PDB file of C-alpha atoms in Angstrom:
ATOM      1  CA  MET A   1       0.000   0.000   0.000  1.00 50.00           C
ATOM      2  CA  PRO A   2       1.583   3.328  -1.060  1.00 55.00           C
ATOM      3  CA  SER A   3       2.361   5.714   1.759  1.00 56.00           C
ATOM      4  CA  SER A   4       0.401   8.922   2.186  1.00 52.00           C
ATOM      5  CA  SER A   5       3.396  10.956   1.020  1.00 52.00           C
ATOM      6  CA  THR A   6       3.679   8.876  -2.159  1.00 53.00           C
ATOM      7  CA  MET A   7      -0.033   9.304  -2.829  1.00 54.00           C
ATOM      8  CA  LEU A   8       0.313  13.059  -2.372  1.00 51.00           C
ATOM      9  CA  VAL A   9       3.162  13.181  -4.879  1.00 56.00           C
ATOM     10  CA  TRP A  10       1.060  11.184  -7.323  1.00 51.00           C
ATOM     11  CA  HIS A  11      -1.882  13.510  -6.973  1.00 54.00           C
ATOM     12  CA  LEU A  12       0.354  16.513  -7.551  1.00 59.00           C
ATOM     13  CA  ALA A  13       1.952  14.877 -10.582  1.00 58.00           C
ATOM     14  CA  LEU A  14      -1.420  14.005 -12.111  1.00 59.00           C
ATOM     15  CA  LEU A  15      -2.698  17.507 -11.413  1.00 59.00           C
ATOM     16  CA  GLY A  16       0.327  18.994 -13.160  1.00 62.00           C
ATOM     17  CA  VAL A  17      -0.056  16.700 -16.172  1.00 61.00           C
ATOM     18  CA  GLY A  18      -3.761  17.487 -16.326  1.00 58.00           C
ATOM     19  CA  LEU A  19      -3.060  21.202 -16.424  1.00 57.00           C
ATOM     20  CA  MET A  20      -0.433  20.626 -19.093  1.00 58.00           C
ATOM     21  CA  VAL A  21      -2.918  18.721 -21.265  1.00 54.00           C
ATOM     22  CA  LEU A  22      -5.650  21.294 -20.793  1.00 52.00           C
ATOM     23  CA  ALA A  23      -3.289  24.100 -21.761  1.00 55.00           C
ATOM     24  CA  SER A  24      -2.218  22.314 -24.944  1.00 53.00           C
ATOM     25  CA  LEU A  25      -5.686  21.422 -26.219  1.00 50.00           C
ATOM     26  CA  PRO A  26      -7.806  23.809 -28.296  1.00 52.00           C
ATOM     27  CA  ALA A  27     -10.336  25.821 -26.380  1.00 47.00           C
ATOM     28  CA  ALA A  28     -13.815  24.310 -26.196  1.00 43.00           C
ATOM     29  CA  ASN A  29     -15.187  27.329 -28.058  1.00 42.00           C
ATOM     30  CA  GLY A  30     -12.407  27.270 -30.601  1.00 42.00           C
ATOM     31  CA  PHE A  31     -15.023  27.787 -33.301  1.00 40.00           C
ATOM     32  CA  VAL A  32     -16.620  31.200 -33.098  1.00 39.00           C
ATOM     33  CA  THR A  33     -20.403  31.118 -33.002  1.00 39.00           C
ATOM     34  CA  PRO A  34     -21.785  34.123 -34.860  1.00 42.00           C
ATOM     35  CA  ASN A  35     -24.053  36.483 -33.001  1.00 41.00           C
ATOM     36  CA  PRO A  36     -27.263  37.051 -35.013  1.00 40.00           C
ATOM     37  CA  LEU A  37     -27.237  40.642 -33.849  1.00 39.00           C
ATOM     38  CA  CYS A  38     -24.002  41.166 -35.777  1.00 40.00           C
ATOM     39  CA  HIS A  39     -25.892  40.724 -39.046  1.00 40.00           C
ATOM     40  CA  ARG A  40     -28.129  43.704 -38.379  1.00 40.00           C
ATOM     41  CA  ARG A  41     -26.854  47.227 -38.500  1.00 41.00           C
ATOM     42  CA  SER A  42     -28.502  49.960 -36.523  1.00 41.00           C
ATOM     43  CA  PRO A  43     -28.828  53.348 -38.212  1.00 43.00           C
ATOM     44  CA  LEU A  44     -27.466  54.868 -35.011  1.00 42.00           C
ATOM     45  CA  SER A  45     -24.219  52.949 -35.461  1.00 42.00           C
ATOM     46  CA  ALA A  46     -23.744  53.799 -39.127  1.00 42.00           C
ATOM     47  CA  LYS A  47     -20.457  55.540 -39.773  1.00 42.00           C
ATOM     48  CA  ILE A  48     -20.794  59.105 -41.019  1.00 39.00           C
ATOM     49  CA  SER A  49     -18.265  60.079 -43.674  1.00 41.00           C
ATOM     50  CA  ASP A  50     -16.557  63.426 -44.001  1.00 44.00           C
ATOM     51  CA  ASP A  51     -19.058  64.615 -46.615  1.00 46.00           C
ATOM     52  CA  GLY A  52     -22.011  63.933 -44.328  1.00 44.00           C
ATOM     53  CA  TYR A  53     -23.148  60.847 -46.301  1.00 39.00           C
ATOM     54  CA  ASP A  54     -24.004  58.007 -43.973  1.00 45.00           C
ATOM     55  CA  GLY A  55     -23.289  55.286 -46.541  1.00 45.00           C
ATOM     56  CA  LEU A  56     -26.725  53.658 -46.223  1.00 44.00           C
ATOM     57  CA  GLY A  57     -28.117  54.685 -49.612  1.00 50.00           C
ATOM     58  CA  GLU A  58     -31.424  52.881 -50.217  1.00 52.00           C
ATOM     59  CA  TYR A  59     -30.580  50.166 -47.670  1.00 46.00           C
ATOM     60  CA  ASP A  60     -33.272  49.427 -45.092  1.00 54.00           C
ATOM     61  CA  PRO A  61     -31.617  48.525 -41.738  1.00 51.00           C
ATOM     62  CA  SER A  62     -34.602  46.333 -40.790  1.00 53.00           C
ATOM     63  CA  GLU A  63     -33.733  43.904 -43.614  1.00 53.00           C
ATOM     64  CA  GLY A  64     -30.388  42.945 -42.104  1.00 52.00           C
ATOM     65  CA  ILE A  65     -27.079  42.379 -43.924  1.00 49.00           C
ATOM     66  CA  ARG A  66     -26.430  39.115 -45.700  1.00 48.00           C
ATOM     67  CA  PRO A  67     -22.828  37.898 -45.275  1.00 46.00           C
ATOM     68  CA  GLU A  68     -20.780  37.841 -48.455  1.00 47.00           C
ATOM     69  CA  ARG A  69     -19.519  34.305 -47.825  1.00 44.00           C
ATOM     70  CA  GLU A  70     -20.694  31.291 -45.908  1.00 44.00           C
ATOM     71  CA  VAL A  71     -18.985  30.801 -42.550  1.00 41.00           C
ATOM     72  CA  VAL A  72     -18.573  27.296 -41.154  1.00 43.00           C
ATOM     73  CA  VAL A  73     -18.556  27.552 -37.387  1.00 43.00           C
ATOM     74  CA  GLY A  74     -18.441  23.868 -36.433  1.00 43.00           C
ATOM     75  CA  ASP A  75     -19.916  22.455 -33.259  1.00 47.00           C
ATOM     76  CA  PRO A  76     -18.343  23.700 -30.004  1.00 45.00           C
ATOM     77  CA  GLN A  77     -20.087  20.931 -28.036  1.00 45.00           C
ATOM     78  CA  VAL A  78     -18.369  18.265 -30.132  1.00 45.00           C
ATOM     79  CA  ARG A  79     -15.003  19.923 -29.552  1.00 45.00           C
ATOM     80  CA  LEU A  80     -15.706  20.016 -25.812  1.00 44.00           C
ATOM     81  CA  LYS A  81     -16.484  16.294 -25.765  1.00 49.00           C
ATOM     82  CA  GLU A  82     -13.271  15.514 -27.663  1.00 48.00           C
ATOM     83  CA  LYS A  83     -11.294  17.643 -25.238  1.00 48.00           C
ATOM     84  CA  GLU A  84     -12.795  15.944 -22.179  1.00 48.00           C
ATOM     85  CA  ARG A  85     -12.156  12.520 -23.692  1.00 48.00           C
ATOM     86  CA  ASP A  86      -8.490  13.302 -24.381  1.00 60.00           C
ATOM     87  CA  VAL A  87      -7.833  14.614 -20.879  1.00 62.00           C
ATOM     88  CA  THR A  88      -9.715  11.758 -19.223  1.00 66.00           C
ATOM     89  CA  SER A  89      -7.950   9.032 -21.194  1.00 67.00           C
ATOM     90  CA  ILE A  90      -4.482  10.452 -20.496  1.00 66.00           C
ATOM     91  CA  LEU A  91      -5.103  10.882 -16.780  1.00 65.00           C
ATOM     92  CA  ARG A  92      -6.657   7.409 -16.574  1.00 67.00           C
ATOM     93  CA  GLU A  93      -3.545   5.883 -18.138  1.00 66.00           C
ATOM     94  CA  LEU A  94      -1.254   7.692 -15.712  1.00 63.00           C
ATOM     95  CA  ALA A  95      -3.440   6.968 -12.688  1.00 63.00           C
ATOM     96  CA  ALA A  96      -3.449   3.253 -13.557  1.00 63.00           C
ATOM     97  CA  ILE A  97       0.274   3.178 -12.796  1.00 60.00           C
ATOM     98  CA  GLN A  98      -0.525   3.023  -9.089  1.00 59.00           C
ATOM     99  CA  GLN A  99      -2.582  -0.142  -9.577  1.00 62.00           C
ATOM    100  CA  GLN A 100      -0.271  -2.060 -11.902  1.00 66.00           C
ATOM    101  CA  GLY A 101       2.591  -2.592  -9.511  1.00 71.00           C
ATOM    102  CA  PRO A 102       6.242  -1.870 -10.367  1.00 85.00           C
ATOM    103  CA  GLN A 103       6.832  -1.493 -14.098  1.00 91.00           C
ATOM    104  CA  LYS A 104       9.577  -0.313 -16.417  1.00 95.00           C
ATOM    105  CA  TYR A 105       8.733   3.103 -17.825  1.00 96.00           C
ATOM    106  CA  CYS A 106      10.364   4.947 -20.676  1.00 97.00           C
ATOM    107  CA  ILE A 107      10.099   8.739 -20.605  1.00 97.00           C
ATOM    108  CA  LEU A 108      11.209  10.500 -23.777  1.00 97.00           C
ATOM    109  CA  GLY A 109      10.497  13.912 -25.185  1.00 95.00           C
ATOM    110  CA  THR A 110      11.480  17.131 -26.809  1.00 94.00           C
ATOM    111  CA  ARG A 111      14.466  19.216 -25.732  1.00 93.00           C
ATOM    112  CA  HIS A 112      12.404  22.367 -26.164  1.00 91.00           C
ATOM    113  CA  CYS A 113      10.002  22.524 -23.242  1.00 89.00           C
ATOM    114  CA  SER A 114       9.281  25.328 -20.832  1.00 91.00           C
ATOM    115  CA  TYR A 115      10.484  25.500 -17.253  1.00 92.00           C
ATOM    116  CA  LEU A 116       6.958  24.735 -16.020  1.00 91.00           C
ATOM    117  CA  HIS A 117       6.727  21.642 -18.218  1.00 92.00           C
ATOM    118  CA  GLN A 118      10.108  20.472 -16.941  1.00 94.00           C
ATOM    119  CA  GLN A 119       8.908  20.848 -13.355  1.00 93.00           C
ATOM    120  CA  ILE A 120       5.840  18.710 -14.082  1.00 93.00           C
ATOM    121  CA  ILE A 121       7.941  16.042 -15.841  1.00 95.00           C
ATOM    122  CA  GLU A 122      10.385  16.061 -12.936  1.00 95.00           C
ATOM    123  CA  LEU A 123       7.519  15.533 -10.489  1.00 93.00           C
ATOM    124  CA  LEU A 124       6.123  12.686 -12.585  1.00 93.00           C
ATOM    125  CA  ALA A 125       9.495  10.900 -12.711  1.00 95.00           C
ATOM    126  CA  TYR A 126       9.913  11.408  -8.979  1.00 94.00           C
ATOM    127  CA  ALA A 127       6.472   9.862  -8.346  1.00 92.00           C
ATOM    128  CA  LEU A 128       7.236   6.890 -10.609  1.00 93.00           C
ATOM    129  CA  VAL A 129      10.481   6.000  -8.867  1.00 95.00           C
ATOM    130  CA  LEU A 130       9.010   6.712  -5.442  1.00 92.00           C
ATOM    131  CA  SER A 131       6.330   4.111  -6.259  1.00 89.00           C
ATOM    132  CA  GLY A 132       8.963   1.477  -7.061  1.00 93.00           C
ATOM    133  CA  ASN A 133       8.924   1.778 -10.858  1.00 94.00           C
ATOM    134  CA  HIS A 134      12.094   1.639 -12.949  1.00 97.00           C
ATOM    135  CA  VAL A 135      12.498   4.681 -15.208  1.00 97.00           C
ATOM    136  CA  TYR A 136      14.509   4.680 -18.440  1.00 98.00           C
ATOM    137  CA  THR A 137      15.357   7.814 -20.404  1.00 98.00           C
ATOM    138  CA  SER A 138      18.093   9.323 -22.552  1.00 96.00           C
ATOM    139  CA  GLY A 139      20.546  12.116 -21.854  1.00 91.00           C
ATOM    140  CA  ALA A 140      19.327  15.089 -23.878  1.00 90.00           C
ATOM    141  CA  GLY A 141      18.178  18.329 -22.300  1.00 92.00           C
ATOM    142  CA  GLY A 142      14.576  19.341 -21.745  1.00 95.00           C
ATOM    143  CA  THR A 143      12.279  16.366 -21.116  1.00 96.00           C
ATOM    144  CA  ASN A 144      14.988  13.767 -20.539  1.00 97.00           C
ATOM    145  CA  ALA A 145      17.034  15.974 -18.220  1.00 96.00           C
ATOM    146  CA  ALA A 146      13.914  16.744 -16.171  1.00 96.00           C
ATOM    147  CA  THR A 147      13.230  13.011 -15.942  1.00 97.00           C
ATOM    148  CA  ILE A 148      16.735  12.357 -14.619  1.00 97.00           C
ATOM    149  CA  ARG A 149      16.485  15.127 -12.020  1.00 97.00           C
ATOM    150  CA  GLY A 150      13.119  13.879 -10.805  1.00 96.00           C
ATOM    151  CA  ALA A 151      14.242  10.260 -10.566  1.00 96.00           C
ATOM    152  CA  LEU A 152      17.402  11.240  -8.681  1.00 97.00           C
ATOM    153  CA  ARG A 153      15.325  13.108  -6.112  1.00 95.00           C
ATOM    154  CA  ALA A 154      13.659   9.810  -5.140  1.00 94.00           C
ATOM    155  CA  GLU A 155      17.081   8.511  -4.023  1.00 94.00           C
ATOM    156  CA  ARG A 156      16.669   5.099  -5.645  1.00 94.00           C
ATOM    157  CA  GLU A 157      19.710   4.826  -7.880  1.00 93.00           C
ATOM    158  CA  ASP A 158      18.801   1.266  -8.853  1.00 96.00           C
ATOM    159  CA  LEU A 159      15.531   2.441 -10.439  1.00 97.00           C
ATOM    160  CA  LEU A 160      16.995   4.874 -12.980  1.00 98.00           C
ATOM    161  CA  THR A 161      18.742   3.931 -16.207  1.00 98.00           C
ATOM    162  CA  VAL A 162      20.026   6.504 -18.690  1.00 98.00           C
ATOM    163  CA  VAL A 163      20.913   5.382 -22.209  1.00 98.00           C
ATOM    164  CA  LEU A 164      23.069   7.745 -24.267  1.00 97.00           C
ATOM    165  CA  PRO A 165      22.856   7.622 -28.086  1.00 97.00           C
ATOM    166  CA  GLN A 166      26.637   8.047 -28.377  1.00 97.00           C
ATOM    167  CA  SER A 167      29.691   8.054 -26.106  1.00 96.00           C
ATOM    168  CA  MET A 168      29.777  10.252 -23.032  1.00 96.00           C
ATOM    169  CA  ASP A 169      32.197  12.788 -24.496  1.00 95.00           C
ATOM    170  CA  ARG A 170      29.812  13.452 -27.368  1.00 95.00           C
ATOM    171  CA  GLN A 171      27.210  14.823 -24.950  1.00 94.00           C
ATOM    172  CA  THR A 172      26.882  18.478 -23.992  1.00 93.00           C
ATOM    173  CA  LYS A 173      28.698  19.714 -20.895  1.00 94.00           C
ATOM    174  CA  GLU A 174      25.407  20.164 -19.017  1.00 94.00           C
ATOM    175  CA  SER A 175      24.284  16.651 -19.923  1.00 95.00           C
ATOM    176  CA  GLN A 176      27.599  15.127 -18.829  1.00 96.00           C
ATOM    177  CA  GLU A 177      27.443  16.843 -15.444  1.00 96.00           C
ATOM    178  CA  LEU A 178      23.911  15.551 -14.845  1.00 96.00           C
ATOM    179  CA  VAL A 179      24.490  12.022 -16.117  1.00 96.00           C
ATOM    180  CA  LYS A 180      27.583  11.634 -13.889  1.00 95.00           C
ATOM    181  CA  LYS A 181      25.157  11.557 -10.940  1.00 96.00           C
ATOM    182  CA  VAL A 182      23.424   8.460 -12.367  1.00 97.00           C
ATOM    183  CA  LYS A 183      24.633   5.036 -11.280  1.00 96.00           C
ATOM    184  CA  GLU A 184      23.436   3.021 -14.288  1.00 97.00           C
ATOM    185  CA  VAL A 185      24.447   4.633 -17.594  1.00 97.00           C
ATOM    186  CA  ILE A 186      24.601   2.846 -20.935  1.00 97.00           C
ATOM    187  CA  THR A 187      26.571   4.483 -23.741  1.00 97.00           C
ATOM    188  CA  MET A 188      26.646   3.687 -27.454  1.00 97.00           C
ATOM    189  CA  PRO A 189      30.115   4.679 -28.721  1.00 97.00           C
ATOM    190  CA  GLN A 190      29.515   2.580 -31.834  1.00 97.00           C
ATOM    191  CA  ASN A 191      27.172   5.372 -32.990  1.00 97.00           C
ATOM    192  CA  ASP A 192      29.723   8.179 -32.748  1.00 96.00           C
ATOM    193  CA  GLU A 193      30.214   8.316 -36.513  1.00 96.00           C
ATOM    194  CA  MET A 194      26.471   8.640 -37.098  1.00 96.00           C
ATOM    195  CA  SER A 195      24.448  11.830 -37.031  1.00 95.00           C
ATOM    196  CA  LEU A 196      22.776  12.561 -33.699  1.00 94.00           C
ATOM    197  CA  ASP A 197      19.357  12.116 -35.297  1.00 94.00           C
ATOM    198  CA  VAL A 198      20.115   8.559 -36.457  1.00 96.00           C
ATOM    199  CA  ALA A 199      21.882   7.683 -33.214  1.00 96.00           C
ATOM    200  CA  SER A 200      18.911   8.960 -31.195  1.00 95.00           C
ATOM    201  CA  ARG A 201      16.510   6.712 -33.114  1.00 96.00           C
ATOM    202  CA  ILE A 202      18.699   3.680 -32.411  1.00 97.00           C
ATOM    203  CA  CYS A 203      18.933   4.693 -28.764  1.00 97.00           C
ATOM    204  CA  ASN A 204      15.160   5.106 -28.458  1.00 97.00           C
ATOM    205  CA  SER A 205      14.576   1.698 -30.023  1.00 97.00           C
ATOM    206  CA  TYR A 206      16.855   0.094 -27.461  1.00 97.00           C
ATOM    207  CA  ILE A 207      15.112   1.847 -24.572  1.00 97.00           C
ATOM    208  CA  LEU A 208      11.708   0.726 -25.842  1.00 97.00           C
ATOM    209  CA  SER A 209      12.923  -2.868 -26.003  1.00 96.00           C
ATOM    210  CA  GLN A 210      13.763  -2.698 -22.291  1.00 96.00           C
ATOM    211  CA  THR A 211      10.533  -1.152 -21.012  1.00 96.00           C
ATOM    212  CA  ASP A 212       6.802  -1.802 -20.663  1.00 93.00           C
ATOM    213  CA  GLN A 213       5.272   1.627 -21.140  1.00 94.00           C
ATOM    214  CA  LEU A 214       6.184   4.859 -22.920  1.00 95.00           C
ATOM    215  CA  ILE A 215       5.327   8.332 -21.674  1.00 95.00           C
ATOM    216  CA  SER A 216       6.322  10.961 -24.214  1.00 95.00           C
ATOM    217  CA  PHE A 217       6.214  14.744 -24.337  1.00 95.00           C
ATOM    218  CA  ALA A 218       6.353  16.259 -27.803  1.00 93.00           C
ATOM    219  CA  PHE A 219       5.308  18.905 -30.260  1.00 93.00           C
ATOM    220  CA  HIS A 220       3.483  17.766 -33.364  1.00 90.00           C
ATOM    221  CA  GLU A 221       6.648  18.351 -35.403  1.00 91.00           C
ATOM    222  CA  SER A 222       8.873  16.364 -33.003  1.00 92.00           C
ATOM    223  CA  SER A 223       9.565  13.681 -35.598  1.00 92.00           C
ATOM    224  CA  THR A 224      12.030  11.594 -33.556  1.00 94.00           C
ATOM    225  CA  VAL A 225       9.754  11.396 -30.517  1.00 95.00           C
ATOM    226  CA  ILE A 226       6.642  10.709 -32.577  1.00 95.00           C
ATOM    227  CA  GLU A 227       8.498   7.967 -34.440  1.00 96.00           C
ATOM    228  CA  ALA A 228       9.302   6.388 -31.063  1.00 96.00           C
ATOM    229  CA  THR A 229       5.618   6.443 -30.085  1.00 95.00           C
ATOM    230  CA  LYS A 230       4.688   4.664 -33.309  1.00 95.00           C
ATOM    231  CA  GLU A 231       7.361   2.039 -32.730  1.00 96.00           C
ATOM    232  CA  ALA A 232       6.140   1.532 -29.161  1.00 96.00           C
ATOM    233  CA  LYS A 233       2.589   0.936 -30.385  1.00 94.00           C
ATOM    234  CA  GLU A 234       3.883  -1.645 -32.849  1.00 95.00           C
ATOM    235  CA  LEU A 235       5.477  -3.391 -29.863  1.00 94.00           C
ATOM    236  CA  ASP A 236       2.057  -3.408 -28.143  1.00 92.00           C
ATOM    237  CA  MET A 237       3.308  -1.106 -25.402  1.00 93.00           C
ATOM    238  CA  LEU A 238       0.987   1.216 -23.539  1.00 90.00           C
ATOM    239  CA  VAL A 239       1.762   4.669 -24.940  1.00 92.00           C
ATOM    240  CA  THR A 240       0.816   7.990 -23.354  1.00 91.00           C
ATOM    241  CA  THR A 241       1.705  11.017 -25.471  1.00 91.00           C
ATOM    242  CA  LEU A 242       1.302  14.579 -24.251  1.00 91.00           C
ATOM    243  CA  PHE A 243       1.613  17.275 -26.898  1.00 90.00           C
ATOM    244  CA  LEU A 244       2.928  20.621 -25.708  1.00 89.00           C
ATOM    245  CA  ASP A 245       1.523  22.666 -28.604  1.00 82.00           C
TER     246      ASP A 245
END
């Protein structure tokens, strides 16, 4: 049975992820519903030109103004339902972690995420390790660095594995300083002659082969991360993807 402190961390992590998802989804009223009153022009609001002509001509204000083109406004209620379903499904997947028992989780994501997003990811990784789960990630900045920091805070060195796409000296100075704090680090010096993009794909594939579930944070143009999510689905892994845009 998880301790009360662990449960509190989980609730905070899920709250943070929920806020992240809500902020990234389109607003429920993303389609503008036209106001019928906007199609009728009051003579009191007619603009008077410099020559005193009010621009109405033979127009009768009581007839209303017909729009020049058809406007498709969509259905805000449908968008709201889609939004609620997305948030609910993501939070349900993350909440189920508490009931599954210790698992191996892969957390991957974009380097370009805000400080707030990094704090939420750090809290999520902390909650995972605190609950006895083994977390795998890579060594890049942004999402992966936040994952490492969060896992280290749980003080369970045996439950964090960092896999680098190339040798240690090919990593940035900031990444090297952070990864040196990790007990279990796997490097891939055989990929040093490859581009970082290709090496990262190989690295992600290896991490997926070692884990049970993928949690990813990405933008819709984050091709490497999205490719990893597709590969994970082909492996029948449970995949939770949170888009930051």
